[in-house]
Amino acid sequence: PDLSSSTVQTARGWPLWERWFATAVLSGYKFISSLASLTMAPGVDIIAEEFAIHNSTVSTLLLTIYVLGYAVGPLLLGPASEIYGRKPVLTLSNLWYLVFNIACGLARSRDQMIAFRFLAGVGGSGPLALGGGVLSDCWNAEERTRALSLYTLPALLGPALGPIIGGLIIENLNWRWVFWVTSAASAVIQLIGLVLLRETYAPVIRKRSMVKYQQPRPDAGAPEGREGVTGKISTKLTTAVRLLCFEPTIQLVSLYGAFLYGLMYVAISSMTELWAVKYGESRLTSGLNYISLGLGFAFGSQSGAVANRWVGLSHKLLHSCV
């Protein structure tokens, strides 16, 4: 068979429904991960009391250490996905998250909770690290904006809906069930992705096709094994670090994104104390105050996508008239 046709070998040649399915599964992974980041917010004071935490900074750390895992995970998961493929890395990172999120529900001390939350965040960063790559695999530049709006909406709604769902769970069960419920939801997405999602990264698809049809690979003479893989990962890892350190555009965008993300978590982590402790609202009622955040996130992400398409069309029209 002819393996030179990119239409046959890449995810962009899939039927439209399958590309949307891959985007939806990725959005599901990201939604559960972002949901889990703040589902425990309404119960932070209860957890702090149970673990005898009297320092407000440490109790806030229980919530926010998860996001530090978001910063560490992509440095390894992104390069690994370009060697082993998107699906294996996404599946294993979600499995890693699943294990340590369950462990959070079984934690018996402050130190265990902090460690398990950080490790769960590392695994939960998989959809964040691979999202742009999967969308680029499946969609060309003209189509990608619409797919990106679908991917980002659940990711932004997760932090807003998390405290509402967490308040409902804590009100009727206890704080440990917050982790077990989110783990069950993650397991469902994991099963769907494991069974139905196909690999999207073109070089890995081509490599597998060549192995399947016993055609010689272009890099057949290159040394494989642990040293070759380690070298590839370190090269891709240092490339990402160099871009962050020496590219002003990436630095500005990264710093701005970090500022906004940090501001969001500072606001969200303090809202429970404000509404539940100072104003005496129930866990469920205090969680409803996050609805306004969700509405703002939804409006901002979708209006941004529309504006991006409009600017792109205007730019194309301007150049066609020149």
PDB file of C-alpha atoms in Angstrom:
ATOM      1  CA  PRO A   1       0.000   0.000   0.000  1.00  0.00           C
ATOM      2  CA  ASP A   2       0.953   3.608  -0.573  1.00  0.00           C
ATOM      3  CA  LEU A   3       2.073   5.080   2.737  1.00  0.00           C
ATOM      4  CA  SER A   4       3.055   8.469   1.354  1.00  0.00           C
ATOM      5  CA  SER A   5      -0.448   9.940   1.376  1.00  0.00           C
ATOM      6  CA  SER A   6      -0.886  12.213   4.382  1.00  0.00           C
ATOM      7  CA  THR A   7      -4.673  12.008   3.973  1.00  0.00           C
ATOM      8  CA  VAL A   8      -4.630   8.304   4.787  1.00  0.00           C
ATOM      9  CA  GLN A   9      -1.972   8.443   7.470  1.00  0.00           C
ATOM     10  CA  THR A  10      -2.862  11.507   9.548  1.00  0.00           C
ATOM     11  CA  ALA A  11      -5.754  12.430  11.796  1.00  0.00           C
ATOM     12  CA  ARG A  12      -6.685  15.318   9.490  1.00  0.00           C
ATOM     13  CA  GLY A  13      -7.841  12.723   6.977  1.00  0.00           C
ATOM     14  CA  TRP A  14     -10.297  11.151   9.420  1.00  0.00           C
ATOM     15  CA  PRO A  15     -14.056  11.645   8.964  1.00  0.00           C
ATOM     16  CA  LEU A  16     -15.346  14.872  10.475  1.00  0.00           C
ATOM     17  CA  TRP A  17     -17.285  13.066  13.203  1.00  0.00           C
ATOM     18  CA  GLU A  18     -14.175  11.203  14.371  1.00  0.00           C
ATOM     19  CA  ARG A  19     -12.141  14.385  14.613  1.00  0.00           C
ATOM     20  CA  TRP A  20     -14.892  15.976  16.691  1.00  0.00           C
ATOM     21  CA  PHE A  21     -15.044  12.827  18.805  1.00  0.00           C
ATOM     22  CA  ALA A  22     -11.294  13.015  19.496  1.00  0.00           C
ATOM     23  CA  THR A  23     -11.692  16.691  20.426  1.00  0.00           C
ATOM     24  CA  ALA A  24     -14.628  15.874  22.723  1.00  0.00           C
ATOM     25  CA  VAL A  25     -12.720  13.075  24.495  1.00  0.00           C
ATOM     26  CA  LEU A  26      -9.768  15.409  25.018  1.00  0.00           C
ATOM     27  CA  SER A  27     -12.178  18.023  26.397  1.00  0.00           C
ATOM     28  CA  GLY A  28     -13.588  15.387  28.755  1.00  0.00           C
ATOM     29  CA  TYR A  29     -10.127  14.576  30.092  1.00  0.00           C
ATOM     30  CA  LYS A  30      -9.401  18.269  30.611  1.00  0.00           C
ATOM     31  CA  PHE A  31     -12.789  18.947  32.214  1.00  0.00           C
ATOM     32  CA  ILE A  32     -12.330  16.253  34.863  1.00  0.00           C
ATOM     33  CA  SER A  33      -8.772  17.392  35.558  1.00  0.00           C
ATOM     34  CA  SER A  34      -9.727  21.053  35.972  1.00  0.00           C
ATOM     35  CA  LEU A  35     -12.860  20.090  37.930  1.00  0.00           C
ATOM     36  CA  ALA A  36     -10.727  18.115  40.408  1.00  0.00           C
ATOM     37  CA  SER A  37      -8.444  21.087  40.975  1.00  0.00           C
ATOM     38  CA  LEU A  38     -11.126  22.934  42.961  1.00  0.00           C
ATOM     39  CA  THR A  39     -13.781  20.387  43.931  1.00  0.00           C
ATOM     40  CA  MET A  40     -12.310  20.223  47.422  1.00  0.00           C
ATOM     41  CA  ALA A  41     -12.458  24.031  47.865  1.00  0.00           C
ATOM     42  CA  PRO A  42     -15.668  24.046  49.981  1.00  0.00           C
ATOM     43  CA  GLY A  43     -14.117  21.519  52.378  1.00  0.00           C
ATOM     44  CA  VAL A  44     -10.641  22.976  52.872  1.00  0.00           C
ATOM     45  CA  ASP A  45     -11.474  24.195  56.380  1.00  0.00           C
ATOM     46  CA  ILE A  46     -12.874  20.762  57.324  1.00  0.00           C
ATOM     47  CA  ILE A  47      -9.746  19.019  56.032  1.00  0.00           C
ATOM     48  CA  ALA A  48      -7.542  21.535  57.853  1.00  0.00           C
ATOM     49  CA  GLU A  49      -9.399  20.864  61.097  1.00  0.00           C
ATOM     50  CA  GLU A  50      -9.133  17.072  60.685  1.00  0.00           C
ATOM     51  CA  PHE A  51      -5.393  17.237  59.983  1.00  0.00           C
ATOM     52  CA  ALA A  52      -4.770  19.852  62.707  1.00  0.00           C
ATOM     53  CA  ILE A  53      -3.607  22.528  60.265  1.00  0.00           C
ATOM     54  CA  HIS A  54      -3.697  25.937  61.952  1.00  0.00           C
ATOM     55  CA  ASN A  55      -1.720  27.904  59.363  1.00  0.00           C
ATOM     56  CA  SER A  56      -3.940  29.413  56.653  1.00  0.00           C
ATOM     57  CA  THR A  57      -1.071  29.311  54.139  1.00  0.00           C
ATOM     58  CA  VAL A  58      -0.683  25.550  54.585  1.00  0.00           C
ATOM     59  CA  SER A  59      -4.429  24.964  54.303  1.00  0.00           C
ATOM     60  CA  THR A  60      -4.475  26.962  51.059  1.00  0.00           C
ATOM     61  CA  LEU A  61      -1.521  24.881  49.867  1.00  0.00           C
ATOM     62  CA  LEU A  62      -3.727  21.775  50.085  1.00  0.00           C
ATOM     63  CA  LEU A  63      -5.799  23.304  47.312  1.00  0.00           C
ATOM     64  CA  THR A  64      -3.207  25.047  45.167  1.00  0.00           C
ATOM     65  CA  ILE A  65      -0.361  22.477  45.189  1.00  0.00           C
ATOM     66  CA  TYR A  66      -2.351  20.662  42.494  1.00  0.00           C
ATOM     67  CA  VAL A  67      -1.619  23.525  40.095  1.00  0.00           C
ATOM     68  CA  LEU A  68       2.126  23.194  40.720  1.00  0.00           C
ATOM     69  CA  GLY A  69       1.782  19.725  39.211  1.00  0.00           C
ATOM     70  CA  TYR A  70       0.325  21.454  36.147  1.00  0.00           C
ATOM     71  CA  ALA A  71       3.612  23.354  35.822  1.00  0.00           C
ATOM     72  CA  VAL A  72       5.851  20.280  36.148  1.00  0.00           C
ATOM     73  CA  GLY A  73       3.930  17.662  34.157  1.00  0.00           C
ATOM     74  CA  PRO A  74       3.959  19.265  30.679  1.00  0.00           C
ATOM     75  CA  LEU A  75       7.767  19.492  30.707  1.00  0.00           C
ATOM     76  CA  LEU A  76       7.898  15.689  30.527  1.00  0.00           C
ATOM     77  CA  LEU A  77       4.565  14.710  28.991  1.00  0.00           C
ATOM     78  CA  GLY A  78       4.819  16.976  25.941  1.00  0.00           C
ATOM     79  CA  PRO A  79       8.189  15.614  24.738  1.00  0.00           C
ATOM     80  CA  ALA A  80       7.159  12.045  25.577  1.00  0.00           C
ATOM     81  CA  SER A  81       4.051  12.357  23.383  1.00  0.00           C
ATOM     82  CA  GLU A  82       6.236  13.183  20.366  1.00  0.00           C
ATOM     83  CA  ILE A  83       8.147   9.930  20.849  1.00  0.00           C
ATOM     84  CA  TYR A  84       5.506   7.451  22.016  1.00  0.00           C
ATOM     85  CA  GLY A  85       2.384   9.141  20.628  1.00  0.00           C
ATOM     86  CA  ARG A  86      -0.446  11.187  22.104  1.00  0.00           C
ATOM     87  CA  LYS A  87      -2.738   8.343  23.149  1.00  0.00           C
ATOM     88  CA  PRO A  88      -0.300   6.314  25.307  1.00  0.00           C
ATOM     89  CA  VAL A  89       0.930   9.413  27.144  1.00  0.00           C
ATOM     90  CA  LEU A  90      -2.600  10.763  27.629  1.00  0.00           C
ATOM     91  CA  THR A  91      -3.824   7.384  28.881  1.00  0.00           C
ATOM     92  CA  LEU A  92      -0.930   6.836  31.284  1.00  0.00           C
ATOM     93  CA  SER A  93      -1.000  10.400  32.620  1.00  0.00           C
ATOM     94  CA  ASN A  94      -4.717  10.099  33.348  1.00  0.00           C
ATOM     95  CA  LEU A  95      -4.113   6.724  35.026  1.00  0.00           C
ATOM     96  CA  TRP A  96      -1.416   8.395  37.151  1.00  0.00           C
ATOM     97  CA  TYR A  97      -3.901  11.123  38.089  1.00  0.00           C
ATOM     98  CA  LEU A  98      -6.548   8.512  38.881  1.00  0.00           C
ATOM     99  CA  VAL A  99      -4.287   6.588  41.272  1.00  0.00           C
ATOM    100  CA  PHE A 100      -3.163   9.626  43.248  1.00  0.00           C
ATOM    101  CA  ASN A 101      -6.591  11.272  43.273  1.00  0.00           C
ATOM    102  CA  ILE A 102      -7.948   8.125  44.923  1.00  0.00           C
ATOM    103  CA  ALA A 103      -4.979   8.287  47.304  1.00  0.00           C
ATOM    104  CA  CYS A 104      -6.050  11.819  48.290  1.00  0.00           C
ATOM    105  CA  GLY A 105      -9.331  10.375  49.520  1.00  0.00           C
ATOM    106  CA  LEU A 106      -7.389   7.862  51.619  1.00  0.00           C
ATOM    107  CA  ALA A 107      -4.871  10.373  53.041  1.00  0.00           C
ATOM    108  CA  ARG A 108      -4.364  10.294  56.802  1.00  0.00           C
ATOM    109  CA  SER A 109      -2.081  13.282  57.307  1.00  0.00           C
ATOM    110  CA  ARG A 110      -1.317  16.750  56.029  1.00  0.00           C
ATOM    111  CA  ASP A 111       1.915  15.662  54.367  1.00  0.00           C
ATOM    112  CA  GLN A 112       0.238  12.762  52.563  1.00  0.00           C
ATOM    113  CA  MET A 113      -2.495  15.041  51.252  1.00  0.00           C
ATOM    114  CA  ILE A 114      -0.022  17.634  49.959  1.00  0.00           C
ATOM    115  CA  ALA A 115       2.144  14.986  48.259  1.00  0.00           C
ATOM    116  CA  PHE A 116      -0.813  13.158  46.697  1.00  0.00           C
ATOM    117  CA  ARG A 117      -2.399  16.390  45.475  1.00  0.00           C
ATOM    118  CA  PHE A 118       0.841  17.430  43.772  1.00  0.00           C
ATOM    119  CA  LEU A 119       1.275  14.032  42.097  1.00  0.00           C
ATOM    120  CA  ALA A 120      -2.376  14.046  40.996  1.00  0.00           C
ATOM    121  CA  GLY A 121      -1.756  17.455  39.427  1.00  0.00           C
ATOM    122  CA  VAL A 122       1.236  16.095  37.494  1.00  0.00           C
ATOM    123  CA  GLY A 123      -0.990  13.387  35.986  1.00  0.00           C
ATOM    124  CA  GLY A 124      -3.890  15.782  35.498  1.00  0.00           C
ATOM    125  CA  SER A 125      -1.668  18.058  33.411  1.00  0.00           C
ATOM    126  CA  GLY A 126      -1.691  15.510  30.563  1.00  0.00           C
ATOM    127  CA  PRO A 127      -4.676  16.998  28.689  1.00  0.00           C
ATOM    128  CA  LEU A 128      -3.224  20.470  29.234  1.00  0.00           C
ATOM    129  CA  ALA A 129       0.164  19.439  27.831  1.00  0.00           C
ATOM    130  CA  LEU A 130      -1.215  17.510  24.853  1.00  0.00           C
ATOM    131  CA  GLY A 131      -4.306  19.559  24.021  1.00  0.00           C
ATOM    132  CA  GLY A 132      -2.686  21.883  21.494  1.00  0.00           C
ATOM    133  CA  GLY A 133      -0.848  18.986  19.869  1.00  0.00           C
ATOM    134  CA  VAL A 134      -3.954  16.832  19.446  1.00  0.00           C
ATOM    135  CA  LEU A 135      -5.949  19.736  18.004  1.00  0.00           C
ATOM    136  CA  SER A 136      -3.107  20.522  15.607  1.00  0.00           C
ATOM    137  CA  ASP A 137      -3.020  16.841  14.605  1.00  0.00           C
ATOM    138  CA  CYS A 138      -6.748  16.773  13.820  1.00  0.00           C
ATOM    139  CA  TRP A 139      -7.517  20.217  12.396  1.00  0.00           C
ATOM    140  CA  ASN A 140      -5.940  22.587   9.912  1.00  0.00           C
ATOM    141  CA  ALA A 141      -5.429  26.259  10.793  1.00  0.00           C
ATOM    142  CA  GLU A 142      -8.797  27.417   9.390  1.00  0.00           C
ATOM    143  CA  GLU A 143     -10.792  24.796  11.326  1.00  0.00           C
ATOM    144  CA  ARG A 144      -8.813  24.820  14.550  1.00  0.00           C
ATOM    145  CA  THR A 145     -10.394  27.892  16.163  1.00  0.00           C
ATOM    146  CA  ARG A 146     -13.801  26.256  16.440  1.00  0.00           C
ATOM    147  CA  ALA A 147     -12.288  23.058  17.847  1.00  0.00           C
ATOM    148  CA  LEU A 148     -10.221  25.094  20.296  1.00  0.00           C
ATOM    149  CA  SER A 149     -13.360  26.788  21.615  1.00  0.00           C
ATOM    150  CA  LEU A 150     -14.880  23.354  22.348  1.00  0.00           C
ATOM    151  CA  TYR A 151     -11.671  22.244  24.070  1.00  0.00           C
ATOM    152  CA  THR A 152     -11.266  25.350  26.236  1.00  0.00           C
ATOM    153  CA  LEU A 153     -14.895  25.705  27.378  1.00  0.00           C
ATOM    154  CA  PRO A 154     -15.042  22.576  29.600  1.00  0.00           C
ATOM    155  CA  ALA A 155     -11.538  23.365  30.866  1.00  0.00           C
ATOM    156  CA  LEU A 156     -12.715  26.799  32.012  1.00  0.00           C
ATOM    157  CA  LEU A 157     -16.041  25.575  33.390  1.00  0.00           C
ATOM    158  CA  GLY A 158     -14.292  22.944  35.527  1.00  0.00           C
ATOM    159  CA  PRO A 159     -12.881  25.369  38.136  1.00  0.00           C
ATOM    160  CA  ALA A 160     -16.274  27.105  38.370  1.00  0.00           C
ATOM    161  CA  LEU A 161     -18.382  23.941  38.628  1.00  0.00           C
ATOM    162  CA  GLY A 162     -15.899  22.134  40.899  1.00  0.00           C
ATOM    163  CA  PRO A 163     -16.772  24.017  44.108  1.00  0.00           C
ATOM    164  CA  ILE A 164     -20.512  23.666  43.383  1.00  0.00           C
ATOM    165  CA  ILE A 165     -20.230  19.892  42.959  1.00  0.00           C
ATOM    166  CA  GLY A 166     -17.830  19.703  45.901  1.00  0.00           C
ATOM    167  CA  GLY A 167     -20.247  21.606  48.120  1.00  0.00           C
ATOM    168  CA  LEU A 168     -23.066  19.227  47.183  1.00  0.00           C
ATOM    169  CA  ILE A 169     -20.922  16.171  47.953  1.00  0.00           C
ATOM    170  CA  ILE A 170     -19.561  17.510  51.250  1.00  0.00           C
ATOM    171  CA  GLU A 171     -23.024  18.611  52.348  1.00  0.00           C
ATOM    172  CA  ASN A 172     -24.469  15.117  51.867  1.00  0.00           C
ATOM    173  CA  LEU A 173     -21.477  12.783  52.348  1.00  0.00           C
ATOM    174  CA  ASN A 174     -17.990  13.876  53.473  1.00  0.00           C
ATOM    175  CA  TRP A 175     -14.894  15.458  51.974  1.00  0.00           C
ATOM    176  CA  ARG A 176     -13.260  12.134  51.027  1.00  0.00           C
ATOM    177  CA  TRP A 177     -16.086  11.414  48.598  1.00  0.00           C
ATOM    178  CA  VAL A 178     -15.032  14.483  46.606  1.00  0.00           C
ATOM    179  CA  PHE A 179     -11.967  12.570  45.413  1.00  0.00           C
ATOM    180  CA  TRP A 180     -13.761   9.284  44.866  1.00  0.00           C
ATOM    181  CA  VAL A 181     -16.550  10.838  42.778  1.00  0.00           C
ATOM    182  CA  THR A 182     -14.090  12.702  40.548  1.00  0.00           C
ATOM    183  CA  SER A 183     -12.028   9.510  40.240  1.00  0.00           C
ATOM    184  CA  ALA A 184     -15.111   7.578  39.106  1.00  0.00           C
ATOM    185  CA  ALA A 185     -15.862  10.229  36.465  1.00  0.00           C
ATOM    186  CA  SER A 186     -12.237  10.135  35.318  1.00  0.00           C
ATOM    187  CA  ALA A 187     -12.377   6.334  35.057  1.00  0.00           C
ATOM    188  CA  VAL A 188     -15.355   6.595  32.682  1.00  0.00           C
ATOM    189  CA  ILE A 189     -13.475   9.015  30.403  1.00  0.00           C
ATOM    190  CA  GLN A 190     -10.398   6.805  30.656  1.00  0.00           C
ATOM    191  CA  LEU A 191     -12.365   3.778  29.464  1.00  0.00           C
ATOM    192  CA  ILE A 192     -13.902   5.690  26.538  1.00  0.00           C
ATOM    193  CA  GLY A 193     -10.526   7.050  25.464  1.00  0.00           C
ATOM    194  CA  LEU A 194      -8.761   3.717  25.871  1.00  0.00           C
ATOM    195  CA  VAL A 195     -11.283   1.824  23.746  1.00  0.00           C
ATOM    196  CA  LEU A 196     -12.421   4.354  21.137  1.00  0.00           C
ATOM    197  CA  LEU A 197      -9.738   7.040  20.759  1.00  0.00           C
ATOM    198  CA  ARG A 198      -7.114   6.515  18.047  1.00  0.00           C
ATOM    199  CA  GLU A 199      -3.580   7.852  17.866  1.00  0.00           C
ATOM    200  CA  THR A 200      -3.441  11.326  16.288  1.00  0.00           C
ATOM    201  CA  TYR A 201       0.287  12.124  16.006  1.00  0.00           C
ATOM    202  CA  ALA A 202       1.292  11.746  12.346  1.00  0.00           C
ATOM    203  CA  PRO A 203       4.927  10.514  12.746  1.00  0.00           C
ATOM    204  CA  VAL A 204       3.832   7.773  15.143  1.00  0.00           C
ATOM    205  CA  ILE A 205       0.976   6.759  12.817  1.00  0.00           C
ATOM    206  CA  ARG A 206       3.402   6.519   9.893  1.00  0.00           C
ATOM    207  CA  LYS A 207       5.902   4.529  11.929  1.00  0.00           C
ATOM    208  CA  ARG A 208       3.219   2.039  12.955  1.00  0.00           C
ATOM    209  CA  SER A 209       2.005   1.774   9.358  1.00  0.00           C
ATOM    210  CA  MET A 210       5.516   0.968   8.164  1.00  0.00           C
ATOM    211  CA  VAL A 211       5.908  -1.691  10.834  1.00  0.00           C
ATOM    212  CA  LYS A 212       2.499  -3.148   9.992  1.00  0.00           C
ATOM    213  CA  TYR A 213       3.216  -3.357   6.264  1.00  0.00           C
ATOM    214  CA  GLN A 214       6.889  -4.262   6.823  1.00  0.00           C
ATOM    215  CA  GLN A 215       8.242  -1.259   4.968  1.00  0.00           C
ATOM    216  CA  PRO A 216      11.686   0.129   5.886  1.00  0.00           C
ATOM    217  CA  ARG A 217      11.578   3.156   8.159  1.00  0.00           C
ATOM    218  CA  PRO A 218      13.587   6.261   7.221  1.00  0.00           C
ATOM    219  CA  ASP A 219      15.387   6.071  10.583  1.00  0.00           C
ATOM    220  CA  ALA A 220      15.902   2.304  10.463  1.00  0.00           C
ATOM    221  CA  GLY A 221      19.667   2.717  10.820  1.00  0.00           C
ATOM    222  CA  ALA A 222      19.422   5.046  13.800  1.00  0.00           C
ATOM    223  CA  PRO A 223      20.227   3.576  17.205  1.00  0.00           C
ATOM    224  CA  GLU A 224      17.198   2.914  19.380  1.00  0.00           C
ATOM    225  CA  GLY A 225      16.950   1.890  22.985  1.00  0.00           C
ATOM    226  CA  ARG A 226      17.138   3.757  26.261  1.00  0.00           C
ATOM    227  CA  GLU A 227      19.917   6.164  25.269  1.00  0.00           C
ATOM    228  CA  GLY A 228      18.204   7.144  22.020  1.00  0.00           C
ATOM    229  CA  VAL A 229      14.865   7.780  23.739  1.00  0.00           C
ATOM    230  CA  THR A 230      16.512   9.644  26.627  1.00  0.00           C
ATOM    231  CA  GLY A 231      18.399  11.828  24.166  1.00  0.00           C
ATOM    232  CA  LYS A 232      15.221  12.689  22.272  1.00  0.00           C
ATOM    233  CA  ILE A 233      13.337  13.571  25.453  1.00  0.00           C
ATOM    234  CA  SER A 234      16.198  15.713  26.802  1.00  0.00           C
ATOM    235  CA  THR A 235      16.490  17.524  23.452  1.00  0.00           C
ATOM    236  CA  LYS A 236      12.775  18.321  23.340  1.00  0.00           C
ATOM    237  CA  LEU A 237      12.776  19.248  27.023  1.00  0.00           C
ATOM    238  CA  THR A 238      15.687  21.667  26.685  1.00  0.00           C
ATOM    239  CA  THR A 239      14.042  23.163  23.592  1.00  0.00           C
ATOM    240  CA  ALA A 240      10.932  23.997  25.629  1.00  0.00           C
ATOM    241  CA  VAL A 241      13.023  25.504  28.427  1.00  0.00           C
ATOM    242  CA  ARG A 242      15.093  27.548  25.953  1.00  0.00           C
ATOM    243  CA  LEU A 243      11.953  28.940  24.342  1.00  0.00           C
ATOM    244  CA  LEU A 244      10.615  29.955  27.748  1.00  0.00           C
ATOM    245  CA  CYS A 245      13.910  31.555  28.774  1.00  0.00           C
ATOM    246  CA  PHE A 246      14.925  33.338  25.586  1.00  0.00           C
ATOM    247  CA  GLU A 247      11.776  34.091  23.539  1.00  0.00           C
ATOM    248  CA  PRO A 248      10.206  37.388  24.710  1.00  0.00           C
ATOM    249  CA  THR A 249       6.806  36.654  23.148  1.00  0.00           C
ATOM    250  CA  ILE A 250       6.523  33.300  24.913  1.00  0.00           C
ATOM    251  CA  GLN A 251       7.751  34.862  28.153  1.00  0.00           C
ATOM    252  CA  LEU A 252       5.106  37.594  28.047  1.00  0.00           C
ATOM    253  CA  VAL A 253       2.249  35.242  27.196  1.00  0.00           C
ATOM    254  CA  SER A 254       3.378  32.726  29.835  1.00  0.00           C
ATOM    255  CA  LEU A 255       3.726  35.350  32.551  1.00  0.00           C
ATOM    256  CA  TYR A 256       0.353  36.869  31.708  1.00  0.00           C
ATOM    257  CA  GLY A 257      -1.305  33.444  31.740  1.00  0.00           C
ATOM    258  CA  ALA A 258       0.386  32.566  35.051  1.00  0.00           C
ATOM    259  CA  PHE A 259      -0.784  35.856  36.572  1.00  0.00           C
ATOM    260  CA  LEU A 260      -4.394  35.301  35.499  1.00  0.00           C
ATOM    261  CA  TYR A 261      -4.377  31.670  36.625  1.00  0.00           C
ATOM    262  CA  GLY A 262      -2.841  32.603  39.985  1.00  0.00           C
ATOM    263  CA  LEU A 263      -5.334  35.422  40.468  1.00  0.00           C
ATOM    264  CA  MET A 264      -8.203  33.034  39.756  1.00  0.00           C
ATOM    265  CA  TYR A 265      -6.989  30.514  42.331  1.00  0.00           C
ATOM    266  CA  VAL A 266      -6.370  33.177  44.970  1.00  0.00           C
ATOM    267  CA  ALA A 267      -9.935  34.431  44.520  1.00  0.00           C
ATOM    268  CA  ILE A 268     -11.485  30.972  44.463  1.00  0.00           C
ATOM    269  CA  SER A 269      -9.528  29.655  47.450  1.00  0.00           C
ATOM    270  CA  SER A 270     -10.644  32.609  49.591  1.00  0.00           C
ATOM    271  CA  MET A 271     -14.334  32.508  48.615  1.00  0.00           C
ATOM    272  CA  THR A 272     -15.146  29.518  50.834  1.00  0.00           C
ATOM    273  CA  GLU A 273     -13.911  31.295  53.953  1.00  0.00           C
ATOM    274  CA  LEU A 274     -15.795  34.439  52.952  1.00  0.00           C
ATOM    275  CA  TRP A 275     -19.186  32.867  52.250  1.00  0.00           C
ATOM    276  CA  ALA A 276     -19.219  29.771  54.464  1.00  0.00           C
ATOM    277  CA  VAL A 277     -17.303  31.022  57.506  1.00  0.00           C
ATOM    278  CA  LYS A 278     -17.955  34.765  57.701  1.00  0.00           C
ATOM    279  CA  TYR A 279     -21.478  34.804  56.246  1.00  0.00           C
ATOM    280  CA  GLY A 280     -22.558  31.415  57.597  1.00  0.00           C
ATOM    281  CA  GLU A 281     -23.791  29.962  54.309  1.00  0.00           C
ATOM    282  CA  SER A 282     -24.036  26.209  53.838  1.00  0.00           C
ATOM    283  CA  ARG A 283     -21.418  24.403  51.753  1.00  0.00           C
ATOM    284  CA  LEU A 284     -23.885  23.974  48.902  1.00  0.00           C
ATOM    285  CA  THR A 285     -25.121  27.572  48.969  1.00  0.00           C
ATOM    286  CA  SER A 286     -21.608  29.007  49.146  1.00  0.00           C
ATOM    287  CA  GLY A 287     -20.687  26.924  46.101  1.00  0.00           C
ATOM    288  CA  LEU A 288     -23.394  28.651  44.064  1.00  0.00           C
ATOM    289  CA  ASN A 289     -21.376  31.879  44.215  1.00  0.00           C
ATOM    290  CA  TYR A 290     -19.023  30.330  41.666  1.00  0.00           C
ATOM    291  CA  ILE A 291     -21.727  30.324  38.965  1.00  0.00           C
ATOM    292  CA  SER A 292     -20.837  33.890  37.982  1.00  0.00           C
ATOM    293  CA  LEU A 293     -17.244  32.777  37.340  1.00  0.00           C
ATOM    294  CA  GLY A 294     -18.479  29.971  35.101  1.00  0.00           C
ATOM    295  CA  LEU A 295     -20.672  32.345  33.110  1.00  0.00           C
ATOM    296  CA  GLY A 296     -17.773  34.751  32.673  1.00  0.00           C
ATOM    297  CA  PHE A 297     -15.432  31.972  31.557  1.00  0.00           C
ATOM    298  CA  ALA A 298     -17.988  30.667  29.058  1.00  0.00           C
ATOM    299  CA  PHE A 299     -18.702  34.100  27.602  1.00  0.00           C
ATOM    300  CA  GLY A 300     -15.022  35.030  27.406  1.00  0.00           C
ATOM    301  CA  SER A 301     -13.874  31.822  25.727  1.00  0.00           C
ATOM    302  CA  GLN A 302     -16.648  31.761  23.131  1.00  0.00           C
ATOM    303  CA  SER A 303     -16.531  35.482  22.334  1.00  0.00           C
ATOM    304  CA  GLY A 304     -12.753  35.195  22.022  1.00  0.00           C
ATOM    305  CA  ALA A 305     -13.156  32.371  19.518  1.00  0.00           C
ATOM    306  CA  VAL A 306     -15.646  34.427  17.473  1.00  0.00           C
ATOM    307  CA  ALA A 307     -13.339  37.460  17.553  1.00  0.00           C
ATOM    308  CA  ASN A 308     -10.398  35.321  16.476  1.00  0.00           C
ATOM    309  CA  ARG A 309     -12.319  33.972  13.474  1.00  0.00           C
ATOM    310  CA  TRP A 310     -13.461  37.492  12.554  1.00  0.00           C
ATOM    311  CA  VAL A 311      -9.902  38.866  12.703  1.00  0.00           C
ATOM    312  CA  GLY A 312      -8.640  35.942  10.622  1.00  0.00           C
ATOM    313  CA  LEU A 313     -11.300  36.460   7.949  1.00  0.00           C
ATOM    314  CA  SER A 314     -10.678  40.219   7.907  1.00  0.00           C
ATOM    315  CA  HIS A 315      -6.943  39.670   7.523  1.00  0.00           C
ATOM    316  CA  LYS A 316      -7.494  37.201   4.682  1.00  0.00           C
ATOM    317  CA  LEU A 317      -9.962  39.546   2.949  1.00  0.00           C
ATOM    318  CA  LEU A 318      -7.561  42.480   3.279  1.00  0.00           C
ATOM    319  CA  HIS A 319      -4.708  40.554   1.666  1.00  0.00           C
ATOM    320  CA  SER A 320      -6.931  39.246  -1.121  1.00  0.00           C
ATOM    321  CA  CYS A 321      -7.873  42.824  -2.044  1.00  0.00           C
ATOM    322  CA  VAL A 322      -4.283  44.088  -2.150  1.00  0.00           C
TER     323      VAL A 322
END
